[in-house]
Short mmCIF file of C-alpha atoms in Angstrom, two decimals:
data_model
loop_
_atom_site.label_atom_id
_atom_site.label_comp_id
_atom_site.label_asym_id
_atom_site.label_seq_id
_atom_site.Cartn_x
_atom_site.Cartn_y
_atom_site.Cartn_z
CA UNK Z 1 136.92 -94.16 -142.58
CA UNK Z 2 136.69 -91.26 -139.63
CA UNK Z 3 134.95 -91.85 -136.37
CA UNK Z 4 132.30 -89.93 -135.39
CA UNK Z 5 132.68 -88.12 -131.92
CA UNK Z 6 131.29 -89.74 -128.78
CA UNK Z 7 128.51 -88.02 -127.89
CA UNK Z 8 128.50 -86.50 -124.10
CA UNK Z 9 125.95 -88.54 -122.69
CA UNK Z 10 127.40 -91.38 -123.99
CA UNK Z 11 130.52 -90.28 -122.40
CA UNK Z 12 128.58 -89.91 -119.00
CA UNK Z 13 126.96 -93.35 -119.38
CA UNK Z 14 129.75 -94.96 -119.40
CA UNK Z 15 131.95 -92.93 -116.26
CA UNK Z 16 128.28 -93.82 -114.29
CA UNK Z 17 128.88 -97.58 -115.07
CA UNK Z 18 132.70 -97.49 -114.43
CA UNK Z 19 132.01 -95.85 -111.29
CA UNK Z 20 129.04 -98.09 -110.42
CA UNK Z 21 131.49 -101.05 -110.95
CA UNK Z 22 133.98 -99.77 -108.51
CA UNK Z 23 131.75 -99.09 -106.19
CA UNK Z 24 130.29 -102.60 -106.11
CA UNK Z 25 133.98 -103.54 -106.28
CA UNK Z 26 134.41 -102.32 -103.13
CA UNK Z 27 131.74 -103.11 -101.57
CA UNK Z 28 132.19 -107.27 -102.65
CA UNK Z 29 135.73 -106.50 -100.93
CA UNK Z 30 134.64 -105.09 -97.77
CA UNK Z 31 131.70 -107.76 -97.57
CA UNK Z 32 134.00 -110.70 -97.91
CA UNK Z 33 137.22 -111.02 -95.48
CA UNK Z 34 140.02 -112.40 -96.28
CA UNK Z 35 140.69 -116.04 -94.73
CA UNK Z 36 144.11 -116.15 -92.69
CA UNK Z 37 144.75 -120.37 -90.99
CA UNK Z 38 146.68 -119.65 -87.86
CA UNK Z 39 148.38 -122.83 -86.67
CA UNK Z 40 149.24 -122.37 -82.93
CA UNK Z 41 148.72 -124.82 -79.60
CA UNK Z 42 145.13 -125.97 -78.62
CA UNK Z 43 143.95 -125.63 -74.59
CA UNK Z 44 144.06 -122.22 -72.69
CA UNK Z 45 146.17 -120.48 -75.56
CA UNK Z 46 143.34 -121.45 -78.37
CA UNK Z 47 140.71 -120.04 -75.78
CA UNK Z 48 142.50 -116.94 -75.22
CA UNK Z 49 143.02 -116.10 -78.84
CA UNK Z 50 139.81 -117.23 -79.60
CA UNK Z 51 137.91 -114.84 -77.16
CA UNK Z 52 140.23 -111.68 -76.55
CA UNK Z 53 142.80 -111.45 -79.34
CA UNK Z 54 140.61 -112.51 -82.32
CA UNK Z 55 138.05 -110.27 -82.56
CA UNK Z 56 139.73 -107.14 -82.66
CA UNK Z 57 142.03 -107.98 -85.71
CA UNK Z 58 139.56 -109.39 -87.12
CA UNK Z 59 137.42 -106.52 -86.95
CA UNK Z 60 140.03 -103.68 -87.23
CA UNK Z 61 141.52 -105.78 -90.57
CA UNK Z 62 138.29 -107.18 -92.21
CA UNK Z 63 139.70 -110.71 -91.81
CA UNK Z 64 138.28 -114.01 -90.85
CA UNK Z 65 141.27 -116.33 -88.89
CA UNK Z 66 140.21 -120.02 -88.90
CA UNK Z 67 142.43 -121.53 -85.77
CA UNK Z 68 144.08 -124.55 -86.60
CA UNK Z 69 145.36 -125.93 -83.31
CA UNK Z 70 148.30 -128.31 -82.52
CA UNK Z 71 151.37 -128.80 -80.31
CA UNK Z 72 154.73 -127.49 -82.02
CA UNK Z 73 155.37 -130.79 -83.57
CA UNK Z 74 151.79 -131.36 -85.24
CA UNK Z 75 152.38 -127.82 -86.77
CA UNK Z 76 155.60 -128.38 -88.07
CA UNK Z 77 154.97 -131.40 -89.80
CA UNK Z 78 151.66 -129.59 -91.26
CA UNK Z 79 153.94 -127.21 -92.72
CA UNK Z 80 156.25 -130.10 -94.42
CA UNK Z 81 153.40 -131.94 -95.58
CA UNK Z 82 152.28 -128.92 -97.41
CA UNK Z 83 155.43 -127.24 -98.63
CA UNK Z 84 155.21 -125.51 -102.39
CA UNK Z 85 151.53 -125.00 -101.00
CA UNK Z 86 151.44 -124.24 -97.85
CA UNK Z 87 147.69 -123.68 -96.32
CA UNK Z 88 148.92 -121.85 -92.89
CA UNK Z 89 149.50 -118.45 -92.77
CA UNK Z 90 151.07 -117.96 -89.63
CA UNK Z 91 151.86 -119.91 -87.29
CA UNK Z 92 153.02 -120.26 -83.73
CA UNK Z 93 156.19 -122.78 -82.65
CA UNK Z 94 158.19 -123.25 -79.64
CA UNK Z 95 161.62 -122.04 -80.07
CA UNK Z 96 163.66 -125.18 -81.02
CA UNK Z 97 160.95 -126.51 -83.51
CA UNK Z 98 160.87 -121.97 -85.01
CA UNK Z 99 164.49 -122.46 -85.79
CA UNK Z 100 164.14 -125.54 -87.56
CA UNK Z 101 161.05 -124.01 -90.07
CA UNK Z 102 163.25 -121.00 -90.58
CA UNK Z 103 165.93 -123.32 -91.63
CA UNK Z 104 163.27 -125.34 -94.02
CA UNK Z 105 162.33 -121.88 -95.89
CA UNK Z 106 159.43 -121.88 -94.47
CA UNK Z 107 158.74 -118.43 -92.52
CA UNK Z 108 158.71 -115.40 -94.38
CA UNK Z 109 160.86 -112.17 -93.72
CA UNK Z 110 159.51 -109.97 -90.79
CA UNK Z 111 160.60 -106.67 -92.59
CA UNK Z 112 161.30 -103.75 -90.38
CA UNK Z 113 157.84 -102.90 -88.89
CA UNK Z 114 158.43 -100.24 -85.40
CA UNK Z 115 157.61 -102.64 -83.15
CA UNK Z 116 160.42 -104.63 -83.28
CA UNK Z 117 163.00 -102.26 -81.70
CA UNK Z 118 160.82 -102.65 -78.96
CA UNK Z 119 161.35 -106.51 -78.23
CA UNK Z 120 164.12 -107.58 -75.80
CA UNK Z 121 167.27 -109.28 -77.54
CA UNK Z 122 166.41 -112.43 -76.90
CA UNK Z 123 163.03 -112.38 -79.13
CA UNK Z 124 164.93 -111.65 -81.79
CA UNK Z 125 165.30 -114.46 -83.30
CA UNK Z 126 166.08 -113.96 -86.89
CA UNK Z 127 164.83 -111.83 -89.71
CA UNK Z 128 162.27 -114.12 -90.22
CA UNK Z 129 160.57 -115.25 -87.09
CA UNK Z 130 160.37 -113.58 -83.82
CA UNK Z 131 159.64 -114.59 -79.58
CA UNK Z 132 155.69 -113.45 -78.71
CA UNK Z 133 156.40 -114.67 -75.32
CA UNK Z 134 159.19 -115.64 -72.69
CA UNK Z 135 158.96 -118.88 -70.16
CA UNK Z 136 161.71 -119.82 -67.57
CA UNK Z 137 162.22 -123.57 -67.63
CA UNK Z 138 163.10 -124.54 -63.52
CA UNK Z 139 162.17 -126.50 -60.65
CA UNK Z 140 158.40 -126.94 -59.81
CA UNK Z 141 157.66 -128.21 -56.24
CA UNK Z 142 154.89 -128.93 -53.68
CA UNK Z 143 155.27 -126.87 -51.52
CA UNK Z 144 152.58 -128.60 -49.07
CA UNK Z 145 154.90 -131.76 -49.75
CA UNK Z 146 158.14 -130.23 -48.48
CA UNK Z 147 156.48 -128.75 -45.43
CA UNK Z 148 155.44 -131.64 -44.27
CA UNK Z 149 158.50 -133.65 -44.85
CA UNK Z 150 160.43 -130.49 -43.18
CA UNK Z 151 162.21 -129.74 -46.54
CA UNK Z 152 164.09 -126.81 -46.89
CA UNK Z 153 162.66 -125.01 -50.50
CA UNK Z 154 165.06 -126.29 -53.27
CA UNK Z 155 166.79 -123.42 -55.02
CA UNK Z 156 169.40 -125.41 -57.53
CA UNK Z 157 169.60 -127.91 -60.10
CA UNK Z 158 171.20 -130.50 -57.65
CA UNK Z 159 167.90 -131.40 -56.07
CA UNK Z 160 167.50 -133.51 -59.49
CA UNK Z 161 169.89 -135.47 -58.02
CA UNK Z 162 169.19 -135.91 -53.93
CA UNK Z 163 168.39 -139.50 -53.08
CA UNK Z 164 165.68 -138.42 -50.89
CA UNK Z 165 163.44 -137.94 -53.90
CA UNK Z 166 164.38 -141.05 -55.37
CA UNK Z 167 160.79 -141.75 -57.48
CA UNK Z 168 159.44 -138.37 -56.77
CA UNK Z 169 160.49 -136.47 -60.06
CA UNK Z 170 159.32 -136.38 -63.33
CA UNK Z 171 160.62 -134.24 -66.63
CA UNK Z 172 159.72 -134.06 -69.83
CA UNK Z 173 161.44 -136.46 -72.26
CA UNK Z 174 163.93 -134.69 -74.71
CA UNK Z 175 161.24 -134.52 -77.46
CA UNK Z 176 160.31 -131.83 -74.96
CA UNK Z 177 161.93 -128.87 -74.70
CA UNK Z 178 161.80 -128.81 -71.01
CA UNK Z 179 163.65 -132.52 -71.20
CA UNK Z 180 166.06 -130.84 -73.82
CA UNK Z 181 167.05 -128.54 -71.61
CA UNK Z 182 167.46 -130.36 -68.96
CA UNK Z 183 169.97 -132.35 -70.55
CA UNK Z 184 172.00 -129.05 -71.54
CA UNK Z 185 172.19 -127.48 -67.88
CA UNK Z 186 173.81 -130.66 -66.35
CA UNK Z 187 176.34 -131.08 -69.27
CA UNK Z 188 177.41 -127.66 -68.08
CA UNK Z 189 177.06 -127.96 -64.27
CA UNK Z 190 179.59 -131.11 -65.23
CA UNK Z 191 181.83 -128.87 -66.83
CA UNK Z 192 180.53 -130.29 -70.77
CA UNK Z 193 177.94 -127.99 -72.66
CA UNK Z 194 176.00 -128.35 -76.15
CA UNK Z 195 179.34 -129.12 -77.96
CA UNK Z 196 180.69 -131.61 -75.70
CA UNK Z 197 177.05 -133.21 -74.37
CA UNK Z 198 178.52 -136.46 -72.96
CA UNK Z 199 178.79 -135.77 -69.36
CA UNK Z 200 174.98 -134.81 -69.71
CA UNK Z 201 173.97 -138.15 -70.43
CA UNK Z 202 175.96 -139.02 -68.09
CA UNK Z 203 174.93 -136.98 -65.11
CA UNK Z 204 170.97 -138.07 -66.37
CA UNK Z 205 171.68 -141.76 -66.81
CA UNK Z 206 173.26 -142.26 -63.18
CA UNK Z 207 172.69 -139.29 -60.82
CA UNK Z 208 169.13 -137.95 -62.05
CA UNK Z 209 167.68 -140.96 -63.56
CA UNK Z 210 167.14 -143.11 -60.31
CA UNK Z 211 165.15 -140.17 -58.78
CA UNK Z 212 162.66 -140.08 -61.93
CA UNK Z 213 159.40 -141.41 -61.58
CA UNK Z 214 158.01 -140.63 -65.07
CA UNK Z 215 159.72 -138.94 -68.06
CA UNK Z 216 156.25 -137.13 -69.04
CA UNK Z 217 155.92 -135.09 -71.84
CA UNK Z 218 152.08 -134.47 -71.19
CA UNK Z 219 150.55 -130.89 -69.23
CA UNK Z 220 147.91 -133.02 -67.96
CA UNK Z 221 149.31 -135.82 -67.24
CA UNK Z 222 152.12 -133.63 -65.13
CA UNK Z 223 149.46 -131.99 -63.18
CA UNK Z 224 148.06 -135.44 -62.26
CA UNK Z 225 151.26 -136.62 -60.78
CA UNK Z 226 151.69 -133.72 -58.52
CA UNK Z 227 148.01 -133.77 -57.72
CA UNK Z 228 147.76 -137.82 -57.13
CA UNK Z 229 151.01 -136.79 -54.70
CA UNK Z 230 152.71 -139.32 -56.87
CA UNK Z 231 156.05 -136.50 -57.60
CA UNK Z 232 157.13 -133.54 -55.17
CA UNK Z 233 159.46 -131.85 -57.83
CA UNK Z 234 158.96 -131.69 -62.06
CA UNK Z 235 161.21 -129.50 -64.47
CA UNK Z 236 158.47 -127.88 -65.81
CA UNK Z 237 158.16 -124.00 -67.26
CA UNK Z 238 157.10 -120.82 -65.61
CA UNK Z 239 153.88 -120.90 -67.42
CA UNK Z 240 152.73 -124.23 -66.88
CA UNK Z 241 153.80 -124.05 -63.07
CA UNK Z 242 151.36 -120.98 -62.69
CA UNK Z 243 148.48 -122.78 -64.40
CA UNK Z 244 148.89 -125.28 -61.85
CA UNK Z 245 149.22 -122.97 -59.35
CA UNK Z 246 145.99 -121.35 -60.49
CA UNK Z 247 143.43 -123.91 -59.55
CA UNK Z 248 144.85 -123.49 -55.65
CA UNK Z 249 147.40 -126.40 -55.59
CA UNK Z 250 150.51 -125.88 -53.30
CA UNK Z 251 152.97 -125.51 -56.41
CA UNK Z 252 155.89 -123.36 -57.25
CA UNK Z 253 158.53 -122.21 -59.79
CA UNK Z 254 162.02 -121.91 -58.59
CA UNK Z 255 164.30 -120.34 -60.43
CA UNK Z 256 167.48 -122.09 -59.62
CA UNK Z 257 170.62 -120.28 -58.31
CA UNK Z 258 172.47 -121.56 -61.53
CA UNK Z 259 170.21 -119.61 -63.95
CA UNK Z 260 166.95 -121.10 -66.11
CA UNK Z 261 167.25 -121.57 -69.50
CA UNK Z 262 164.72 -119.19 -71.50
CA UNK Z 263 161.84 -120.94 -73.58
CA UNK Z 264 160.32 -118.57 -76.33
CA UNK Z 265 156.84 -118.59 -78.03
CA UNK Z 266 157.78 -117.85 -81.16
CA UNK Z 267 155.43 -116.77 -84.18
CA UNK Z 268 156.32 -116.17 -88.20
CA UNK Z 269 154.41 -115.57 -91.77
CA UNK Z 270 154.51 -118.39 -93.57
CA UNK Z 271 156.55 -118.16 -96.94
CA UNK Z 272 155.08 -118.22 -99.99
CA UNK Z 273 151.54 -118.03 -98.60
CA UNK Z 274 148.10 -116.73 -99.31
CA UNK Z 275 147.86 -113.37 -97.26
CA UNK Z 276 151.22 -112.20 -96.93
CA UNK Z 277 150.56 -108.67 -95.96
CA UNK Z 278 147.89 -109.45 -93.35
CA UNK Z 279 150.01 -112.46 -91.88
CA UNK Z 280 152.62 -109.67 -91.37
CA UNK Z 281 150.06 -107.67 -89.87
CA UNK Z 282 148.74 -110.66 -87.49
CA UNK Z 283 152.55 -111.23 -86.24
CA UNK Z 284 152.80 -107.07 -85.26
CA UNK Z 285 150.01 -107.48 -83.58
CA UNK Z 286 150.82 -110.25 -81.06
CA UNK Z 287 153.93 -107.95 -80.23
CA UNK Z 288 151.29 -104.84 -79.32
CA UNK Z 289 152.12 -103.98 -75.49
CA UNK Z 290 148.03 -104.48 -75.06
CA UNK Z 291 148.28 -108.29 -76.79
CA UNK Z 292 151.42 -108.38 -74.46
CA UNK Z 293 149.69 -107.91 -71.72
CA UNK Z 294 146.46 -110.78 -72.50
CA UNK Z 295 149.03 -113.35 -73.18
CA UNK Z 296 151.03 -112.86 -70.39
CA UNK Z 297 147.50 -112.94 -67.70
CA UNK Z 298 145.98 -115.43 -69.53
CA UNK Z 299 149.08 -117.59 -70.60
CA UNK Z 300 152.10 -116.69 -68.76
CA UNK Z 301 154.25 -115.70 -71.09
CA UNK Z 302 156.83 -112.97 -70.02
CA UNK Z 303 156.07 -110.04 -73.06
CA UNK Z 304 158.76 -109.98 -75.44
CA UNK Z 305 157.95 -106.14 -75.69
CA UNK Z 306 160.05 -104.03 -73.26
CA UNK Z 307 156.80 -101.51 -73.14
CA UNK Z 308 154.25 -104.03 -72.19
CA UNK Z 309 152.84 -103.18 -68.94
CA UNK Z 310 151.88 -105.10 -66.46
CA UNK Z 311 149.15 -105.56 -63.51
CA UNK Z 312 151.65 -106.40 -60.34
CA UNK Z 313 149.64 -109.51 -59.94
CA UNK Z 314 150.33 -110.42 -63.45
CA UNK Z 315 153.92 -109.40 -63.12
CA UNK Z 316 154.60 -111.62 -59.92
CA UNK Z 317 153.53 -114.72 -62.44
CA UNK Z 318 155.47 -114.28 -65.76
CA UNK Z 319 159.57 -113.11 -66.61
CA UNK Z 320 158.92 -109.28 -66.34
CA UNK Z 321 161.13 -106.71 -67.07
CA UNK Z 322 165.07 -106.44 -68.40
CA UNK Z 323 166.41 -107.01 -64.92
CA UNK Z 324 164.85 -110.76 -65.02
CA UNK Z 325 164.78 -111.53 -68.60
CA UNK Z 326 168.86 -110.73 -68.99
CA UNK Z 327 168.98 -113.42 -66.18
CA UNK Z 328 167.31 -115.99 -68.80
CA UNK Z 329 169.93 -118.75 -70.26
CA UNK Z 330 169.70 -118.72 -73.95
CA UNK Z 331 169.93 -122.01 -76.05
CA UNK Z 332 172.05 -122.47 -79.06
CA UNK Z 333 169.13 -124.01 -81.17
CA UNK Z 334 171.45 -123.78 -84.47
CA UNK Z 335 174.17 -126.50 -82.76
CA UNK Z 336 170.90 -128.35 -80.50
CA UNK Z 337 168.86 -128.69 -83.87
CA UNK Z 338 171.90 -130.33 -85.56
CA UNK Z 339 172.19 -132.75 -82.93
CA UNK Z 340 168.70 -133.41 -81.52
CA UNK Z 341 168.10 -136.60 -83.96
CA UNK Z 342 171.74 -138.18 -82.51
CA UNK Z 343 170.96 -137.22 -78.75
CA UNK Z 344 167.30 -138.31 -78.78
CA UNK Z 345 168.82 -141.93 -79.78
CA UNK Z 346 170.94 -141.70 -77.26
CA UNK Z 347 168.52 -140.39 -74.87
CA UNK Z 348 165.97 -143.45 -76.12
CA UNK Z 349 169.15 -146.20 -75.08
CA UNK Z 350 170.60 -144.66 -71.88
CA UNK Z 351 168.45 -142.70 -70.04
CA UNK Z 352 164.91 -143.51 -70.85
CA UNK Z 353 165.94 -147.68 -71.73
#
């Protein structure tokens, strides 16, 4: 049996309705973003992202990002609890608790996008998560405190341990990452280090312990203490230390004379999730100089990106330039990771008992 030709209007009926169903196609696609869950901390960093980082990606990348917010512990766990179907897309981690969801499988590779050659070595993490921002953990004090008890301004570790402030400190606990690594800088002032951690716990147990009024893992609560006048000196970080500072009480970050360990922000695309190529897009753009900049006024995070630029007032508050950042202790979170499960028993029987 032969066909009979197709007739040309038929022929131009139907390249009208193929084109007509593109074009509504593409319209359905630009009217409805696509959905990307962010899980990152709540407070002053939701705010921020909420009201100057948001908008712009999500009007530059026809996207819609629900924020999910929780501490680096909550968001961990959220990733467990949902592994083989994971609902985040990215997601935002302190350092210790990054390097622990890169070892689950659960961050995606960062490729090779430009803006990575312009991060300083120590956001670069691995291949598969990267530092948004860089903290110094130190030695807060009142400064209205000290002048008044005709202090000199402390400038070293040792304060921890000066009987003159016996019940006027507080640190984090080592859930904490400040209380972490505090533990780590006195096993090496006494000559021990992450492999050899004993004279640590030693050090905290007898020589910082008796000075410690509160082992407090809470921002708020912190600030309380040092406003109540209950503490004159905290290990706290850079960041938080400028908050405080902020609202007009007599605080300040010291950088001891010993070094600071660095604390990172860290962000990565989730594996195996919904959006991959926009979650890669959302990560590149926290490491824009101009995103830099935002998180660094509004959260005071040193930029990871060696061509942010900074306001000198901003600059005065945050780790700025490669001068101060290559003066930043790294942690070994590979070894610390493998042993934070044995040392927080530990910590639970000796030092916080």
């Amino acid at each position: 049996m032969m066909l009979r030709p197709v007739s040309a209007a038929v022929n131009a009926a139907v390249s009208a309705a193929l084109a007509l169903g593109a074009l509504t196609a593409a319209t359905s696609a630009s009217a409805d973003p696509t959905t990307l869950y962010v899980g990152s901390y709540g407070g002053s960093t939701e705010k921020a992202f909420k009201e100057r980082l948001i908008p712009a990606f999500e009007a530059k990348h026809n996207a819609k990002i629900v924020y999910v917010p929780g501490n680096s512990t909550d968001t961990l766990a959220k990733l467990q609890a949902q592994k083989g179907k994971q609902e985040l897309n990215v997601v935002l981690l302190d350092d210790g608790p990054m390097y622990q969801a890169v070892q689950f499988g659960f961050c995606d590779k960062l490729g090779n996008p430009a803006v990575l050659k312009d991060l300083y070595p120590v956001a670069r993490m691995t291949d598969s998560a990267v530092g948004i921002g860089i903290v110094a953990t130190g030695i807060a004090y009142n400064t209205e405190a000290f002048k008044k008890a005709n202090l000199p301004a402390p400038d070293s570790w040792e304060v921890l341990t000066d009987k003159r402030f016996k019940q006027k400190v507080a640190i984090p606990p080592i859930s904490n990452t400040y209380g972490l690594q505090t533990l780590l800088t006195f096993a090496k002032l006494r000559k021990g280090g992450d492999k050899n951690i004993d004279p640590g716990f030693t050090a905290m147990t007898r020589e910082v312990g008796p000075n410690v009024l509160a082992w407090e893992p809470s921002p708020g609560k912190m600030t309380e203490l040092f406003q109540n006048n209950d503490i004159m000196l905290a290990v706290w970080g850079s960041g938080r230390v400028q908050a405080l500072k902020d609202t007009g009480f007599p605080v300040q970050f010291v950088v001891p004379k010993e070094g600071a360990p660095a604390l990172l922000t860290a962000a990565c695309p989730v594996a195996q999730n919904s959006a991959p190529a926009l979650s890669q897009a959302f990560v590149q753009y926290l490491l824009t100089p101009e995103v830099q900049a935002i998180l660094a006024d509004t959260q005071g995070w040193g930029p990871a990106n060696s061509k942010a630029k900074l306001e000198p007032a901003v600059a005065a508050k945050v780790p700025y330039g490669k001068e101060q950042i290559d003066k930043l202790l790294p942690t070994d979170w590979t070894v610390v990771n493998e042993k934070r499960a044995e040392w927080t028993n530990r910590w639970n029987r000796t030092v916080e008992r």
